[in-house]
CSV table of C-alpha atoms and ligand atoms in Angstrom, one decimal:
chain,number,residue,atom,x,y,z
A,97,MET,CA,0.0,0.0,0.0
A,98,SER,CA,1.4,3.4,-1.0
A,99,ILE,CA,2.1,6.0,1.6
A,100,PHE,CA,-0.5,8.1,-0.2
A,101,ARG,CA,-3.2,5.5,0.2
A,102,ARG,CA,-2.3,4.9,3.8
A,103,THR,CA,-2.5,8.6,4.5
A,104,LEU,CA,-5.8,8.8,2.8
A,105,ILE,CA,-7.3,5.9,4.8
A,106,ALA,CA,-6.0,7.5,8.0
A,107,ALA,CA,-7.5,10.8,7.1
A,108,THR,CA,-10.9,9.2,6.2
A,109,ALA,CA,-10.9,7.3,9.5
A,110,ALA,CA,-10.1,10.5,11.4
A,111,ALA,CA,-12.9,12.3,9.5
A,112,ALA,CA,-15.3,9.5,10.3
A,113,LEU,CA,-14.4,9.9,14.0
A,114,ALA,CA,-14.8,13.6,13.9
A,115,ALA,CA,-18.1,13.6,12.1
A,116,PRO,CA,-20.4,12.7,15.0
A,117,PHE,CA,-18.7,15.2,17.2
A,118,ALA,CA,-19.3,17.9,14.5
A,119,SER,CA,-23.0,17.3,14.6
A,120,PHE,CA,-23.4,18.6,18.2
A,121,ALA,CA,-20.4,20.9,18.5
A,122,GLN,CA,-21.0,23.9,16.3
A,123,ASP,CA,-18.2,25.3,14.3
A,124,ILE,CA,-18.0,28.8,15.7
A,125,LYS,CA,-14.9,30.8,16.2
A,126,PRO,CA,-14.5,34.0,18.1
A,127,ARG,CA,-15.5,36.8,15.8
A,128,MET,CA,-15.7,40.6,16.0
A,129,ILE,CA,-18.3,42.0,13.7
A,130,ARG,CA,-18.3,45.8,13.0
A,131,PHE,CA,-21.9,46.6,12.1
A,132,GLY,CA,-22.3,50.2,10.9
A,133,TYR,CA,-25.5,52.2,10.3
A,134,GLY,CA,-26.4,55.8,9.6
A,135,LEU,CA,-29.1,56.8,12.0
A,136,ASN,CA,-28.6,57.3,15.7
A,137,GLU,CA,-29.0,54.8,18.5
A,138,GLN,CA,-32.4,56.0,19.5
A,139,SER,CA,-33.9,55.4,16.0
A,140,ASN,CA,-35.8,52.4,14.7
A,141,GLN,CA,-32.5,51.4,12.9
A,142,GLY,CA,-30.5,51.6,16.1
A,143,ARG,CA,-33.0,49.5,18.1
A,144,ALA,CA,-33.0,46.8,15.5
A,145,VAL,CA,-29.2,46.6,15.1
A,146,LYS,CA,-29.1,46.2,18.9
A,147,LEU,CA,-31.5,43.3,18.8
A,148,PHE,CA,-29.5,41.7,16.0
A,149,ALA,CA,-26.3,42.1,18.1
A,150,GLN,CA,-28.0,40.4,21.1
A,151,GLU,CA,-29.3,37.5,19.0
A,152,VAL,CA,-25.9,36.8,17.5
A,153,GLU,CA,-24.2,36.8,20.9
A,154,LYS,CA,-26.8,34.6,22.4
A,155,ALA,CA,-26.9,32.1,19.6
A,156,SER,CA,-23.1,31.8,19.4
A,157,GLY,CA,-22.6,31.4,23.2
A,158,GLY,CA,-20.9,34.8,23.3
A,159,LYS,CA,-18.2,33.9,20.7
A,160,MET,CA,-19.5,36.2,18.0
A,161,LYS,CA,-19.6,39.8,19.1
A,162,VAL,CA,-21.3,42.6,17.2
A,163,ARG,CA,-20.0,46.1,17.6
A,164,ALA,CA,-22.9,48.3,16.6
A,165,ILE,CA,-21.6,51.7,15.3
A,166,GLY,CA,-24.3,54.2,14.5
A,167,ALA,CA,-24.7,57.8,13.4
A,168,ALA,CA,-22.5,57.2,10.3
A,169,ALA,CA,-19.4,57.1,12.6
A,170,LEU,CA,-18.0,54.5,10.1
A,171,GLY,CA,-19.0,56.7,7.1
A,172,SER,CA,-22.0,57.3,4.9
A,173,ASP,CA,-23.9,54.3,3.4
A,174,VAL,CA,-21.8,54.6,0.2
A,175,GLN,CA,-18.5,54.7,2.1
A,176,MET,CA,-19.5,51.7,4.3
A,177,GLN,CA,-20.5,49.7,1.2
A,178,GLN,CA,-17.0,50.1,-0.1
A,179,ALA,CA,-15.5,49.1,3.2
A,180,LEU,CA,-17.6,45.9,3.1
A,181,ILE,CA,-16.5,45.1,-0.4
A,182,GLY,CA,-12.9,45.6,0.5
A,183,GLY,CA,-13.3,43.6,3.7
A,184,ALA,CA,-12.4,46.4,6.1
A,185,GLN,CA,-15.9,46.2,7.7
A,186,GLU,CA,-18.1,43.2,8.2
A,187,MET,CA,-21.7,44.4,8.2
A,188,MET,CA,-24.0,47.3,7.7
A,189,VAL,CA,-27.6,48.3,7.2
A,190,GLY,CA,-28.6,51.1,4.9
A,191,SER,CA,-30.9,52.2,2.1
A,192,THR,CA,-31.3,50.1,-1.0
A,193,ALA,CA,-31.4,53.4,-2.8
A,194,THR,CA,-27.7,54.1,-2.0
A,195,LEU,CA,-26.7,50.7,-3.5
A,196,VAL,CA,-27.8,51.6,-7.0
A,197,GLY,CA,-24.3,52.7,-8.1
A,198,ILE,CA,-23.2,49.1,-7.3
A,199,THR,CA,-26.2,47.0,-8.3
A,200,LYS,CA,-28.4,48.9,-10.8
A,201,GLU,CA,-31.4,46.5,-10.2
A,202,MET,CA,-31.8,48.0,-6.7
A,203,ALA,CA,-33.4,51.0,-8.4
A,204,ILE,CA,-36.6,49.1,-8.9
A,205,TRP,CA,-37.5,49.8,-5.2
A,206,ASP,CA,-37.2,53.5,-5.8
A,207,THR,CA,-40.2,53.5,-8.2
A,208,PRO,CA,-42.6,56.1,-7.0
A,209,PHE,CA,-45.9,54.6,-5.6
A,210,LEU,CA,-44.8,51.1,-6.3
A,211,PHE,CA,-46.4,49.8,-3.1
A,212,ASN,CA,-49.7,51.0,-1.7
A,213,ASN,CA,-49.1,49.6,1.8
A,214,VAL,CA,-46.6,47.7,3.9
A,215,GLN,CA,-48.3,44.3,3.2
A,216,GLU,CA,-47.5,44.7,-0.5
A,217,ALA,CA,-43.9,45.7,0.3
A,218,ASP,CA,-43.3,42.7,2.6
A,219,ALA,CA,-44.8,40.2,0.2
A,220,VAL,CA,-42.7,41.4,-2.8
A,221,LEU,CA,-39.4,42.1,-0.9
A,222,ASP,CA,-39.5,38.8,0.9
A,223,GLY,CA,-40.7,36.9,-2.2
A,224,PRO,CA,-38.7,35.5,-5.1
A,225,VAL,CA,-38.2,38.8,-6.9
A,226,GLY,CA,-36.9,40.5,-3.8
A,227,GLN,CA,-34.5,37.6,-3.3
A,228,LYS,CA,-33.3,37.8,-6.9
A,229,VAL,CA,-32.5,41.5,-6.6
A,230,MET,CA,-30.7,40.9,-3.3
A,231,ASP,CA,-28.6,38.1,-4.8
A,232,LYS,CA,-27.4,40.4,-7.5
A,233,LEU,CA,-25.2,42.0,-4.8
A,234,GLN,CA,-23.0,38.9,-4.6
A,235,GLU,CA,-21.3,39.6,-8.0
A,236,LYS,CA,-20.2,42.9,-6.5
A,237,GLY,CA,-18.8,41.6,-3.2
A,238,LEU,CA,-21.8,42.0,-0.9
A,239,VAL,CA,-24.2,39.4,0.6
A,240,GLY,CA,-27.7,40.7,1.3
A,241,LEU,CA,-29.4,39.0,4.2
A,242,VAL,CA,-32.8,40.7,4.7
A,243,TYR,CA,-34.8,43.8,3.9
A,244,TRP,CA,-35.9,46.0,6.8
A,245,GLU,CA,-38.5,48.8,6.6
A,246,ASN,CA,-37.3,52.4,6.3
A,247,GLY,CA,-40.9,53.3,5.3
A,248,PHE,CA,-43.1,55.6,3.2
A,249,ARG,CA,-41.4,58.9,2.5
A,250,ASN,CA,-42.8,62.3,3.2
A,251,LEU,CA,-41.7,65.8,2.3
A,252,THR,CA,-40.5,68.5,4.7
A,253,ASN,CA,-39.2,72.0,3.9
A,254,ASN,CA,-38.6,75.3,5.5
A,255,LYS,CA,-40.0,77.6,2.8
A,256,GLN,CA,-43.7,77.1,2.5
A,257,PRO,CA,-46.5,74.6,2.9
A,258,VAL,CA,-46.6,72.3,-0.2
A,259,ALA,CA,-50.2,72.0,-1.1
A,260,LYS,CA,-49.9,71.8,-4.9
A,261,LEU,CA,-47.3,70.7,-7.4
A,262,GLU,CA,-46.2,74.3,-8.2
A,263,ASP,CA,-45.3,74.9,-4.6
A,264,LEU,CA,-42.3,72.7,-5.1
A,265,ASN,CA,-40.9,75.0,-7.8
A,266,GLY,CA,-37.4,76.1,-6.9
A,267,ILE,CA,-37.3,74.4,-3.5
A,268,LYS,CA,-33.8,73.1,-2.9
A,269,LEU,CA,-34.5,69.6,-1.9
A,270,ARG,CA,-31.9,67.2,-0.6
A,271,VAL,CA,-32.4,63.7,-2.2
A,272,MET,CA,-30.5,60.5,-1.8
A,273,GLN,CA,-27.5,59.9,-4.2
A,274,ASN,CA,-29.6,58.1,-6.7
A,275,ASN,CA,-30.8,58.9,-10.2
A,276,VAL,CA,-34.4,57.9,-9.7
A,277,PHE,CA,-34.7,60.3,-6.7
A,278,ILE,CA,-33.0,63.1,-8.6
A,279,ASP,CA,-35.2,62.5,-11.7
A,280,SER,CA,-38.4,62.2,-9.5
A,281,PHE,CA,-37.9,65.6,-7.8
A,282,LYS,CA,-36.7,67.4,-10.9
A,283,THR,CA,-39.8,66.2,-12.7
A,284,LEU,CA,-41.9,67.6,-9.9
A,285,GLY,CA,-40.1,71.0,-10.3
A,286,ALA,CA,-37.9,71.0,-7.3
A,287,ASN,CA,-34.2,71.7,-7.4
A,288,ALA,CA,-32.9,68.2,-6.4
A,289,VAL,CA,-29.6,68.2,-4.5
A,290,PRO,CA,-28.0,64.8,-3.9
A,291,LEU,CA,-26.3,64.5,-0.5
A,292,PRO,CA,-25.4,61.7,1.9
A,293,PHE,CA,-27.7,61.4,4.9
A,294,SER,CA,-24.8,62.0,7.2
A,295,GLU,CA,-24.6,65.6,6.0
A,296,LEU,CA,-28.3,66.3,5.9
A,297,PHE,CA,-29.0,67.8,9.3
A,298,THR,CA,-26.2,70.4,8.9
A,299,ALA,CA,-27.3,71.1,5.4
A,300,LEU,CA,-30.9,71.9,6.6
A,301,GLU,CA,-29.6,73.8,9.6
A,302,THR,CA,-27.3,76.0,7.5
A,303,LYS,CA,-30.0,76.4,4.8
A,304,THR,CA,-27.8,74.9,2.2
A,305,VAL,CA,-31.0,73.1,1.3
A,306,ASP,CA,-34.6,74.0,2.0
A,307,GLY,CA,-36.0,70.5,2.4
A,308,GLN,CA,-35.7,66.8,2.4
A,309,GLU,CA,-37.9,63.7,2.3
A,310,ASN,CA,-37.9,60.7,4.7
A,311,PRO,CA,-40.3,58.6,6.7
A,312,TYR,CA,-41.9,60.1,9.8
A,313,ASN,CA,-39.7,57.9,12.0
A,314,THR,CA,-36.5,59.5,10.7
A,315,ILE,CA,-37.9,63.1,10.7
A,316,LEU,CA,-38.5,62.4,14.4
A,317,SER,CA,-35.4,60.5,15.5
A,318,SER,CA,-33.0,62.7,13.5
A,319,LYS,CA,-34.7,65.8,15.0
A,320,PHE,CA,-35.4,67.3,11.6
A,321,TYR,CA,-38.4,69.1,13.2
A,322,GLU,CA,-35.9,71.4,14.8
A,323,VAL,CA,-34.8,72.8,11.4
A,324,GLN,CA,-37.9,72.1,9.3
A,325,LYS,CA,-41.3,73.9,9.6
A,326,TYR,CA,-43.6,72.2,7.0
A,327,LEU,CA,-44.4,68.6,6.5
A,328,THR,CA,-46.5,67.4,3.5
A,329,VAL,CA,-48.0,63.9,3.6
A,330,THR,CA,-47.0,62.6,0.2
A,331,ASN,CA,-46.1,58.9,0.8
A,332,HIS,CA,-44.4,59.1,-2.6
A,333,VAL,CA,-42.3,56.0,-2.3
A,334,TYR,CA,-41.7,53.1,0.1
A,335,SER,CA,-38.0,52.8,1.0
A,336,PRO,CA,-36.5,49.5,2.2
A,337,TRP,CA,-33.3,49.2,4.2
A,338,ILE,CA,-31.1,46.2,3.5
A,339,VAL,CA,-28.8,44.3,5.9
A,340,THR,CA,-25.5,43.5,4.0
A,341,VAL,CA,-22.4,41.5,4.8
A,342,SER,CA,-18.9,41.7,3.3
A,343,LYS,CA,-18.7,38.7,0.9
A,344,LYS,CA,-15.0,38.5,1.4
A,345,TRP,CA,-15.6,37.9,5.1
A,346,TRP,CA,-18.8,35.9,4.8
A,347,ASP,CA,-17.1,33.3,2.5
A,348,GLY,CA,-14.6,32.6,5.3
A,349,LEU,CA,-17.3,31.8,7.8
A,350,SER,CA,-18.5,28.2,8.7
A,351,LYS,CA,-22.0,27.1,7.7
A,352,ASP,CA,-22.9,27.3,11.5
A,353,GLU,CA,-21.7,30.9,11.7
A,354,GLN,CA,-23.5,31.9,8.6
A,355,LYS,CA,-26.7,30.3,9.9
A,356,ILE,CA,-26.4,32.3,13.2
A,357,LEU,CA,-26.2,35.5,11.3
A,358,MET,CA,-29.0,34.6,8.9
A,359,ASP,CA,-31.3,33.6,11.8
A,360,ALA,CA,-30.6,36.7,13.8
A,361,ALA,CA,-31.1,38.8,10.6
A,362,ARG,CA,-34.6,37.3,10.2
A,363,LYS,CA,-35.4,38.0,13.8
A,364,SER,CA,-34.2,41.5,13.6
A,365,ARG,CA,-36.3,42.0,10.4
A,366,ASP,CA,-39.5,40.9,12.1
A,367,PHE,CA,-38.8,43.0,15.2
A,368,GLU,CA,-37.8,46.1,13.1
A,369,ARG,CA,-40.9,46.1,10.9
A,370,GLN,CA,-43.2,45.9,14.0
A,371,ASP,CA,-41.3,48.5,15.9
A,372,THR,CA,-41.1,50.9,12.9
A,373,ARG,CA,-44.8,50.5,12.2
A,374,ALA,CA,-45.7,51.2,15.8
A,375,GLU,CA,-43.5,54.2,15.8
A,376,ALA,CA,-44.8,55.5,12.5
A,377,ALA,CA,-48.4,55.3,13.7
A,378,LYS,CA,-47.8,57.9,16.4
A,379,ALA,CA,-44.8,59.8,14.9
A,380,LEU,CA,-46.9,62.3,13.0
A,381,ALA,CA,-48.8,63.4,16.1
A,382,ASP,CA,-45.4,63.7,17.8
A,383,LEU,CA,-44.1,65.9,15.0
A,384,LYS,CA,-47.2,68.1,15.2
A,385,ALA,CA,-46.6,68.4,19.0
A,386,LYS,CA,-43.0,69.5,18.2
A,387,GLY,CA,-44.4,72.3,16.2
A,388,MET,CA,-44.4,71.1,12.6
A,389,GLN,CA,-47.1,72.4,10.4
A,390,VAL,CA,-48.6,69.3,8.6
A,391,ASN,CA,-50.8,69.3,5.5
A,392,GLU,CA,-52.2,66.5,3.3
A,393,LEU,CA,-52.5,66.8,-0.4
A,394,SER,CA,-56.0,67.1,-1.9
A,395,PRO,CA,-56.8,63.9,-3.9
A,396,ALA,CA,-56.6,66.0,-7.1
A,397,GLU,CA,-53.1,67.3,-6.3
A,398,ALA,CA,-52.0,63.8,-5.1
A,399,ASN,CA,-53.1,62.5,-8.5
A,400,ARG,CA,-51.3,65.2,-10.4
A,401,MET,CA,-48.1,64.3,-8.5
A,402,ARG,CA,-48.6,60.6,-9.2
A,403,GLU,CA,-49.2,61.2,-12.9
A,404,LYS,CA,-46.1,63.4,-13.2
A,405,LEU,CA,-44.0,60.8,-11.5
A,406,GLY,CA,-45.4,58.1,-13.8
A,407,ALA,CA,-43.3,59.7,-16.6
A,408,ILE,CA,-40.1,58.4,-15.1
A,409,ASN,CA,-41.3,54.7,-15.0
A,410,ALA,CA,-40.0,54.1,-18.5
A,411,SER,CA,-36.5,55.1,-17.7
A,412,ILE,CA,-36.5,53.0,-14.5
A,413,SER,CA,-37.6,50.0,-16.5
A,414,ALA,CA,-34.9,50.6,-19.1
A,415,ASN,CA,-32.3,50.9,-16.3
A,416,VAL,CA,-33.1,47.9,-14.3
A,417,GLY,CA,-34.1,45.8,-17.3
A,418,GLU,CA,-37.6,45.3,-18.7
A,419,GLY,CA,-37.7,41.7,-17.4
A,420,LEU,CA,-37.2,42.7,-13.8
A,421,TRP,CA,-39.7,45.6,-14.2
A,422,LYS,CA,-42.4,43.2,-15.5
A,423,ASP,CA,-41.6,40.6,-12.8
A,424,VAL,CA,-42.1,43.2,-10.0
A,425,GLN,CA,-45.3,44.5,-11.6
A,426,ALA,CA,-46.6,41.0,-11.8
A,427,GLU,CA,-45.8,40.2,-8.2
A,428,VAL,CA,-47.5,43.4,-7.0
A,429,ALA,CA,-50.6,42.5,-9.1
A,430,LYS,CA,-50.6,39.1,-7.6
A,431,VAL,CA,-50.5,40.5,-4.0
A,432,ARG,CA,-53.3,42.9,-4.9
A,433,ALA,CA,-55.4,40.2,-6.3
A,434,GLY,CA,-55.1,38.5,-2.9
B,793,LIG,C1,-31.8,58.7,3.4
B,793,LIG,C2,-32.2,57.4,3.9
B,793,LIG,C3,-31.5,57.0,5.2
B,793,LIG,C4,-30.6,55.8,5.1
B,793,LIG,C5,-29.9,55.5,6.4
B,793,LIG,C6,-28.8,56.4,6.7
B,793,LIG,O1,-32.5,59.6,3.3
B,793,LIG,O2,-33.6,57.3,4.0
B,793,LIG,O3,-32.4,56.7,6.2
B,793,LIG,O4,-29.7,56.0,4.1
B,793,LIG,O5,-29.5,54.2,6.3
B,793,LIG,O6,-30.6,58.8,3.1
């Protein structure tokens, strides 16, 4: 028998002995996970990252530790995405909208008025098409785990109440660094200025921009009510957040470690959506109490806005691919049909 064969047999025997052991001892190494996010600790984003960290530590018997770093202390969404791709940071949560420069298909979620309610959003994002878009990230060095809810976006500004389309004329409006958002607000007549979220409060405070758009939760947790007078209920688009992992780092994890992260991500998603919805339900009243002047659009004006924004659908479809556009429309139609 050759030495090679003998070694092989010995190795096989050793593996056979090790196998039953592996079935009850999980393959988990001590890991330090830097998890960055852009909002502050007191936000819905901060609360859900905290829950994720607790779940990972619990499930790994304290071996995997999550260092949650909020308030964009590790950089803006775009900067953190690059750190994940390069392997300098392990995890983050941020807007799908800020990923469009990396994975163009993500722009599908920026389609104005794509979802009418959160049930539609959950069904499509958690369904096969949502997964397909998320999996596209892998080619670019990122692994998407789950979508969280940022929420329906509403408009604030410091110039005047926006009651009709024309009121947006000339308003300097900060938008996310994303072509669909830039096009949307240009189409509506605003002067759209792309800026990272981490620079937004200061830009509003110093009047570099007049307004911005974000869900009630963020307007509250980021204290935009201190620097913004008018809020218009537009619900012009539903924004998801997405939890992503550095693929470079993820590929070096054991199956057990990956499962711990995936399970914790799903738990955090369910918690985050509930928490966000509960907060959103009372946030508008809180914002009024803080002194914001709130108005709703008349149905006629809301329709005008909707029609105007419909004009950019063709370019979104061309950018993400007509196949994906149709798949998403079909999924939405399916959910609506019940
Ligand atoms: C925005 C988004 C932000 C997110 C967050 C920093 O306006 O809505 O909430 O990017 O992760 O930039």
